[in-house]
Short mmCIF file of C-alpha atoms and ligand atoms in Angstrom, two decimals:
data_model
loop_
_atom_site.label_atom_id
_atom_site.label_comp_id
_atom_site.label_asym_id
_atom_site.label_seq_id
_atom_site.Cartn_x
_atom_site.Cartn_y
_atom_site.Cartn_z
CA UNK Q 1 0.00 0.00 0.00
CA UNK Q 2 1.45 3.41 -1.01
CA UNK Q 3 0.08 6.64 0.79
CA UNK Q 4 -0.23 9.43 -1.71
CA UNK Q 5 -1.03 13.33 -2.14
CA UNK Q 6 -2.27 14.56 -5.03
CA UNK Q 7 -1.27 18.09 -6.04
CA UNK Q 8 -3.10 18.97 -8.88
CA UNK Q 9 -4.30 22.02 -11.08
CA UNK Q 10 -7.70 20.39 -12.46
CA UNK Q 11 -7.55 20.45 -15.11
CA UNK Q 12 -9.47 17.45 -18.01
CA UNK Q 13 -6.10 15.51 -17.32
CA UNK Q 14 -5.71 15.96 -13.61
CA UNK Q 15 -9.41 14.93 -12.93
CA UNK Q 16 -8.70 11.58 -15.21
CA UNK Q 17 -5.47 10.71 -13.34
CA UNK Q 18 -7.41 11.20 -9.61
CA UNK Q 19 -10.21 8.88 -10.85
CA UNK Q 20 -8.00 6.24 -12.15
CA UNK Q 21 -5.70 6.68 -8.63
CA UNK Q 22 -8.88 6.21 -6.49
CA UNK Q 23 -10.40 3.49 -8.03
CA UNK Q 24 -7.76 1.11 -7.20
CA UNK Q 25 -7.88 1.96 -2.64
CA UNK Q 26 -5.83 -1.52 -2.65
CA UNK Q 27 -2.55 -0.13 -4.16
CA UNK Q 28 -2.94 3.58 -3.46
CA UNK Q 29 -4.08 5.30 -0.13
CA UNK Q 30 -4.97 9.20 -1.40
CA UNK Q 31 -4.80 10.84 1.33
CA UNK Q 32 -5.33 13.95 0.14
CA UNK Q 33 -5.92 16.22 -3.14
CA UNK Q 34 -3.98 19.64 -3.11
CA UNK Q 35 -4.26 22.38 -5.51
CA UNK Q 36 -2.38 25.27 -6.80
CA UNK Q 37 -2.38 28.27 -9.50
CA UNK Q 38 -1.75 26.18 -12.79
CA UNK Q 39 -3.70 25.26 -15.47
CA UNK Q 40 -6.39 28.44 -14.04
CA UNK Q 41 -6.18 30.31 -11.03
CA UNK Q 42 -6.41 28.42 -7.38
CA UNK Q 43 -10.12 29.56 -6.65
CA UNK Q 44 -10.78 27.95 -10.10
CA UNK Q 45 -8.86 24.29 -10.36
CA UNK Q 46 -9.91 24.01 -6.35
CA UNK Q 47 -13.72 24.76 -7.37
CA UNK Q 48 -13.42 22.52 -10.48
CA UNK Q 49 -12.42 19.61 -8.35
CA UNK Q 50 -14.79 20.09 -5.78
CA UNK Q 51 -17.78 20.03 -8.13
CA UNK Q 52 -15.95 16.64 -10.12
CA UNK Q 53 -15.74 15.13 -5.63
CA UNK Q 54 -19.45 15.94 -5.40
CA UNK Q 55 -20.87 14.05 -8.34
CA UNK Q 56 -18.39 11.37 -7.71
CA UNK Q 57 -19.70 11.58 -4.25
CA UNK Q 58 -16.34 11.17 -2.97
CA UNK Q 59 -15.15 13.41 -0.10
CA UNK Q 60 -11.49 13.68 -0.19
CA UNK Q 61 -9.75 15.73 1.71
CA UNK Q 62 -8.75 18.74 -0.50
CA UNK Q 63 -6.41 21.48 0.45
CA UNK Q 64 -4.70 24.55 -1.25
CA UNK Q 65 -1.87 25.79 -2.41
CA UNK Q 66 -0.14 28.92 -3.93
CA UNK Q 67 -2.48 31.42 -5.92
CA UNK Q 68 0.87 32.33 -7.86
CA UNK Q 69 4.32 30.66 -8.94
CA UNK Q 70 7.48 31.56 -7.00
CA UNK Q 71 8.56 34.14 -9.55
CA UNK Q 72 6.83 34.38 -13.00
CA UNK Q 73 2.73 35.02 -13.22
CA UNK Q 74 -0.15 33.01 -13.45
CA UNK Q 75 -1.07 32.24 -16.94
CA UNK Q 76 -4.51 30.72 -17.12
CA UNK Q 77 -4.02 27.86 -20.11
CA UNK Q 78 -7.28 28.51 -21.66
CA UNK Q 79 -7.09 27.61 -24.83
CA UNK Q 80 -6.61 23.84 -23.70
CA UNK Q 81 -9.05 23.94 -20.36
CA UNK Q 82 -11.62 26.44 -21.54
CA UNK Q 83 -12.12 29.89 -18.81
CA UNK Q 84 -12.78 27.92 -15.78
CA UNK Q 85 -10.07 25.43 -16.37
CA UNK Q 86 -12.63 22.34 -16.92
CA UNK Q 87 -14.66 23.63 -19.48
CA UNK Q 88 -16.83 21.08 -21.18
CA UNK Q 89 -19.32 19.28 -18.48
CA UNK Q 90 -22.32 20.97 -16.80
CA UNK Q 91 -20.89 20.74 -12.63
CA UNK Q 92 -23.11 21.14 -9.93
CA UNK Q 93 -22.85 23.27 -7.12
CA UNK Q 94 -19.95 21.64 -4.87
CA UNK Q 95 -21.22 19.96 -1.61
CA UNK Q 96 -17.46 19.63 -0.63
CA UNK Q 97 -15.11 22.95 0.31
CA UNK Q 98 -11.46 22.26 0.85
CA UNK Q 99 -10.47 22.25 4.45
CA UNK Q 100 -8.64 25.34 5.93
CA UNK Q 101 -4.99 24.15 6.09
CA UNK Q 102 -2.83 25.71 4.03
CA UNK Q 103 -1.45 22.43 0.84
CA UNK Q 104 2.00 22.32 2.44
CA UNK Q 105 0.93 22.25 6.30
CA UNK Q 106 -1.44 19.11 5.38
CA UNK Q 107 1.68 17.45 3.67
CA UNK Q 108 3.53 18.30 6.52
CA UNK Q 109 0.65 16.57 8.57
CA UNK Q 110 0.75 13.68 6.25
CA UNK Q 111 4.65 13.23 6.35
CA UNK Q 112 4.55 12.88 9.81
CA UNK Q 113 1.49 10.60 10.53
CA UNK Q 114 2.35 8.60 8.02
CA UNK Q 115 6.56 8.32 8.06
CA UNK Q 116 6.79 7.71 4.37
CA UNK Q 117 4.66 9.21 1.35
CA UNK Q 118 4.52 10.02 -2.23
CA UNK Q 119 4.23 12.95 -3.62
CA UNK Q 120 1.96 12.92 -7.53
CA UNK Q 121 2.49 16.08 -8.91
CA UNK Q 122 0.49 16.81 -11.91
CA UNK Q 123 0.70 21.04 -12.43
CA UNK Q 124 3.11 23.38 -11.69
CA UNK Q 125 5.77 22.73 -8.61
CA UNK Q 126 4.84 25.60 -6.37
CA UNK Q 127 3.82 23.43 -3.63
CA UNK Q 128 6.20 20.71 -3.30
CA UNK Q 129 8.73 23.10 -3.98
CA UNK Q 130 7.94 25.51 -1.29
CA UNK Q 131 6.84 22.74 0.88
CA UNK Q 132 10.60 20.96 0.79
CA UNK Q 133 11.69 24.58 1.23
CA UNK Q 134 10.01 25.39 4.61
CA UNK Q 135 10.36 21.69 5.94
CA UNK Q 136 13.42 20.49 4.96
CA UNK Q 137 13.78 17.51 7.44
CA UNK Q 138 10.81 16.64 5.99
CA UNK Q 139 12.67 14.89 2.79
CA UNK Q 140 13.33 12.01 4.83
CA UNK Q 141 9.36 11.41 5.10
CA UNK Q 142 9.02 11.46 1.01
CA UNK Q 143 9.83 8.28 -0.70
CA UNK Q 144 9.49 10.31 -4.00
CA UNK Q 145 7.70 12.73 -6.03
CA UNK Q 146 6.59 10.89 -9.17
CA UNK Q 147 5.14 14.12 -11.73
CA UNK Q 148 3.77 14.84 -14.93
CA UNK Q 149 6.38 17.50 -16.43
CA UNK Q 150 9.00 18.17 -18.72
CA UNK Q 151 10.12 17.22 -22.02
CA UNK Q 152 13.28 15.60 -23.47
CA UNK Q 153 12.85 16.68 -26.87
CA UNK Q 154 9.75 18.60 -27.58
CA UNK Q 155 7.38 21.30 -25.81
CA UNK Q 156 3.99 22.57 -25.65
CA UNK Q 157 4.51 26.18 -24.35
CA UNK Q 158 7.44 27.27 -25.96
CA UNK Q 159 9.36 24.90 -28.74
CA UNK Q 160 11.18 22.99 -26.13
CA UNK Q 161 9.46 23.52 -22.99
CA UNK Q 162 6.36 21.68 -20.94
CA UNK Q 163 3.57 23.93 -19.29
CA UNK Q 164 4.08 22.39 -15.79
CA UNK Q 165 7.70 23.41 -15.63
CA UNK Q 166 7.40 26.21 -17.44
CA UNK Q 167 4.72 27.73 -15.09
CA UNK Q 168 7.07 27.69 -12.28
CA UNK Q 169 10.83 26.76 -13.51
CA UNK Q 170 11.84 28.04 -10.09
CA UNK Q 171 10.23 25.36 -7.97
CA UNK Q 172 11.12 22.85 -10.56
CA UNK Q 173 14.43 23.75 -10.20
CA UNK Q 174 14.22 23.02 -6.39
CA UNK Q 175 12.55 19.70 -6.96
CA UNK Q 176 14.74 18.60 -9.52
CA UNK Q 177 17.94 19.46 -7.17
CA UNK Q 178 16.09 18.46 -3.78
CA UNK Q 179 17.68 15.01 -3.85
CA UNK Q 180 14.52 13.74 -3.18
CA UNK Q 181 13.61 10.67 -6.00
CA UNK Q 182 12.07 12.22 -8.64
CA UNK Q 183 10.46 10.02 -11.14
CA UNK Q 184 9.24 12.52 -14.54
CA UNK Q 185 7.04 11.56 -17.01
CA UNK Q 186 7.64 13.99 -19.85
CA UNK Q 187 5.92 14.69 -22.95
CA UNK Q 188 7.23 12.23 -24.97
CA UNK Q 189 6.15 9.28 -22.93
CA UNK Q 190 2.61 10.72 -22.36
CA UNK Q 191 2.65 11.17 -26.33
CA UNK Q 192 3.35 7.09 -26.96
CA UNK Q 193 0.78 6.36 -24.17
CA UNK Q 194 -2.12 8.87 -25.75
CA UNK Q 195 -5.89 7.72 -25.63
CA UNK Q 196 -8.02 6.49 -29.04
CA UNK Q 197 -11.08 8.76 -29.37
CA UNK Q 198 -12.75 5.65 -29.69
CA UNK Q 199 -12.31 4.68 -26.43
CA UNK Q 200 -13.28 8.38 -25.24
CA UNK Q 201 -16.58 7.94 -27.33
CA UNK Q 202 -17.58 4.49 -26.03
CA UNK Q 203 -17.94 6.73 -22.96
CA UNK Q 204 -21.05 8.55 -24.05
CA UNK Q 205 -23.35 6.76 -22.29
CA UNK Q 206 -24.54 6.02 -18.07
CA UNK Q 207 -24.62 7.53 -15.44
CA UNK Q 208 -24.27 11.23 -14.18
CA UNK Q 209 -20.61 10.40 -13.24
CA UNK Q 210 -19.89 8.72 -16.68
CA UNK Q 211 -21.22 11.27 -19.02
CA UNK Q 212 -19.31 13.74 -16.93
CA UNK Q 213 -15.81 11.89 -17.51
CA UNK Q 214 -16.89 11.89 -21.24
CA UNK Q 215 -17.64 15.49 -21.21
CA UNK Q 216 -14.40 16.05 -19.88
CA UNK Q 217 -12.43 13.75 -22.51
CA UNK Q 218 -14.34 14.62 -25.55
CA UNK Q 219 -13.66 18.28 -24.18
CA UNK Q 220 -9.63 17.71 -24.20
CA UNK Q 221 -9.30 16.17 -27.08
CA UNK Q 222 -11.34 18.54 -29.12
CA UNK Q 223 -7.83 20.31 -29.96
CA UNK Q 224 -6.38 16.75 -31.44
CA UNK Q 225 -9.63 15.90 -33.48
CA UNK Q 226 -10.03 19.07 -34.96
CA UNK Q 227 -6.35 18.02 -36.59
CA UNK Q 228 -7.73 14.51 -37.58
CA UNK Q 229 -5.55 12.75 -35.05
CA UNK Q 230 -7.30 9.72 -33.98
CA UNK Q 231 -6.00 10.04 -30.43
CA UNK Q 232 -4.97 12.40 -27.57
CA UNK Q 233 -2.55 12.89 -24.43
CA UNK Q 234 -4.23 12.22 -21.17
CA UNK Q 235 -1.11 13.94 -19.78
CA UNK Q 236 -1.08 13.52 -16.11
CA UNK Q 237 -2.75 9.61 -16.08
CA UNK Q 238 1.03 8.60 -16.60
CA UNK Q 239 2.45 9.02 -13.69
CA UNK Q 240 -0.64 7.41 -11.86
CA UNK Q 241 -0.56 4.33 -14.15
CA UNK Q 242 3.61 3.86 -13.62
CA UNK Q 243 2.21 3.73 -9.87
CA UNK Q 244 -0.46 0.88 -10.49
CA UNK Q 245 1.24 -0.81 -13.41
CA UNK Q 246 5.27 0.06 -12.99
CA UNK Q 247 5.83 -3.22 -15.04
CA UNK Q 248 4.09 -1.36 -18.54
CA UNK Q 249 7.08 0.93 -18.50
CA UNK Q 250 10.71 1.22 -19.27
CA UNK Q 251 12.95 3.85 -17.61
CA UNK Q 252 16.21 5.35 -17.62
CA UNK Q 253 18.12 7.20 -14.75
CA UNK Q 254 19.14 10.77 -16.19
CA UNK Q 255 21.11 14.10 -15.33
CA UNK Q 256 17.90 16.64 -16.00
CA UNK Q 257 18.45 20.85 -14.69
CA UNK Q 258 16.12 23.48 -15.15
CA UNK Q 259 16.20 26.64 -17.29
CA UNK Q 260 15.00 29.57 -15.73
CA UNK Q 261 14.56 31.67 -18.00
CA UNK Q 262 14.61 33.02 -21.65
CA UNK Q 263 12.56 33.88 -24.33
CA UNK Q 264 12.73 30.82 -26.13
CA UNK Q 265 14.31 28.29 -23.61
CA UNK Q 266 12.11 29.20 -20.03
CA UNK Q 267 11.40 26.03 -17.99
CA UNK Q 268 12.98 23.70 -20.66
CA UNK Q 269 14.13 20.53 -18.84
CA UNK Q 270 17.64 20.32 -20.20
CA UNK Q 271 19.21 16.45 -20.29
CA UNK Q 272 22.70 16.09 -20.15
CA UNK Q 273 23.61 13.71 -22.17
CA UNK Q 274 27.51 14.35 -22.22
CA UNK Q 275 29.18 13.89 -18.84
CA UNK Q 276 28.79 10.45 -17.94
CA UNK Q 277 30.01 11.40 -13.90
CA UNK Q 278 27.06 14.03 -13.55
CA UNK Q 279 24.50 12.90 -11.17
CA UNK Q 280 21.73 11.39 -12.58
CA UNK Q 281 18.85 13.13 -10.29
CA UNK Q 282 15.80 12.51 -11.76
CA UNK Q 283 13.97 8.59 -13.06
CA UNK Q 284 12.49 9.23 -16.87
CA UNK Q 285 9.83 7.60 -18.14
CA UNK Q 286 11.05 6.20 -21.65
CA UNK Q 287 8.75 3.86 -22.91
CA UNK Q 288 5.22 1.68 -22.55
CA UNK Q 289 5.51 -1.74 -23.57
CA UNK Q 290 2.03 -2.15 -24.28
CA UNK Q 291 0.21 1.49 -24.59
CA UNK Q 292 -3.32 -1.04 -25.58
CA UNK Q 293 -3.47 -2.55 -22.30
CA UNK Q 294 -2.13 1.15 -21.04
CA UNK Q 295 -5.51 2.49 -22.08
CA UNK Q 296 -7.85 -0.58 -21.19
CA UNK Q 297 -6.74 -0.17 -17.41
CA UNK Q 298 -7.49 3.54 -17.50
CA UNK Q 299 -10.73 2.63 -19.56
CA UNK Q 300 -11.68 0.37 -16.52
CA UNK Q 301 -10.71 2.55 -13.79
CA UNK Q 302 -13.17 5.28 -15.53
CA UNK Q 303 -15.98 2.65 -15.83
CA UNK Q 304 -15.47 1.41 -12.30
CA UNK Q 305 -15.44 4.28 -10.93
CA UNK Q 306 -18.98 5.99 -12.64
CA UNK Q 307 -20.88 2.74 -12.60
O1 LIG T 401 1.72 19.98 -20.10
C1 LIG T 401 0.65 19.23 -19.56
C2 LIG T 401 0.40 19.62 -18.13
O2 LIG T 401 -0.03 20.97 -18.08
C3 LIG T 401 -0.74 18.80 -17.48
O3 LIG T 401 -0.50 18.67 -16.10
C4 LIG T 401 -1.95 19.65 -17.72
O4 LIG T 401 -2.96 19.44 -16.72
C5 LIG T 401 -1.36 21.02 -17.57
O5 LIG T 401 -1.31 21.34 -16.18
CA1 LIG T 402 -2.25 19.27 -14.52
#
């Protein structure tokens, strides 16, 4: 049994990846969702998650985060999550609010309950940046921080850089160097593992809780079927399936630092490939042995968890 948080920035992706994580209460303990400015301002991704708890009529414990990165400012992505940062389903009124402690003062809690947790992150690393910051003899509580960011090659902000770093390079850059075990999955490995629309579609149907999950998908990969693609990135599912299925992946221990800044080169994960005696801080995601039975677990996690 592992004992997770998940700090998230719902987000079409992030609400997938939480549903997939808490249908399966024999490998994964959530113990908590936190949010923080990513993908749409905190007020927004915390709302949007509260309304996706209600008519999943779960009641996690959800806490937030930082309204802003460390440095740069918030840039709402709304081109890929609509203005509210979920567009696509109709969400009822919450009948959940997050609980008053502050995102890094419940992982604190958590760390120190629990002796050993993992850290999901899925949007920008405000959080678990500032959280290793404040509690530093807390890194001895995290057994690692497995997160959706980065790219080795490619990017989806700028040329060469991934939103979730970019957002906030500056906490990246204190994950990445925490020596904590950081395990990344980048763009290219969410790429290989993307979702037929097929499988989105056979969605359209059931409950409340089903038709919302297809709202959601059919929402995100509106930008992919517009371009005749016949499938799409479900970004932040990755590192929640490495959790559940670790033996569907290949990975490869690598030297990754963070670029702060520059017009064309801001929050680019930068690999180096050269110096075989640097230290090789971060566990990358490199390949999925079998991306069809990649997408029928996450097609049965949705359908047991809506049914
Ligand atoms: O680049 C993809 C990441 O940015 C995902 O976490 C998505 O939710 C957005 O936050
Ligand atoms: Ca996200």
């Amino acid at each position: 049994m592992r004992r997770i948080i998940i700090d998230c920035d719902p987000g079409h992706d992030d609400i997938t990846a939480i549903v997939c994580a808490l249908a399966h209460p024999e490998q994964l303990d959530v113990l908590g969702l936190t949010t923080v400015c990513g993908n749409n301002l905190l007020d927004n991704v915390t709302r949007n998650l509260c309304q996706v708890m209600t008519v999943l009529k779960r009641d996690c414990i959800i806490s937030k985060g930082y309204d802003s990165p460390m440095v740069y400012h918030p840039e709402p992505q709304r081109a890929a999550h609509g203005e509210t940062g979920l567009a696509g389903p109709e969400l009822p009124e919450p009948v959940i609010e997050p609980i008053s402690l502050h995102a890094i003062e419940f992982m604190k809690k958590m760390a120190l309950e629990h002796g050993k947790i993992t850290l999901v992150a899925l949007a920008p690393l405000t959080n678990i940046a500032l959280f290793l910051k404040t509690y530093p003899e807390l890194k001895q509580n995290i057994e690692c921080i497995t997160l959706m960011g980065g790219s080795r090659y490619g990017g989806n902000i700028l040329e060469k850089s991934e939103f979730n770093i970019y957002a906030d390079p500056h906490a990246a850059r204190i994950v990445f160097e925490s020596g904590v075990p950081v395990v990344m999955s980048g763009l290219e490995i969410c790429q290989e593992c993307s979702t037929p629309h097929v499988l989105i579609d056979s969605l359209n149907q059931g409950n409340e809780a089903m038709k919302m999950m297809y709202d959601i998908l059919q929402f995100f990969s509106e930008y992919n079927r517009k371009r005749n693609r016949d499938c799409s990135p479900i970004f932040d599912v990755v590192p929640v399936m490495h959790l559940l299925h670790p033996e569907l992946f290949e990975t490869e221990n690598c030297a990754v630092h963070i670029e702060l800044d520059g017009m064309y080169t801001r929050g680019m994960t930068v690999f180096n490939e050269n110096d075989m005696d640097s230290i090789k801080n971060v566990t990358v995601l490199t390949h999925c042995k079998d991306t069809v039975v990649y997408n029928q677990y996450l097609l049965n996690d949705l359908i047991s968890m809506t049914k």
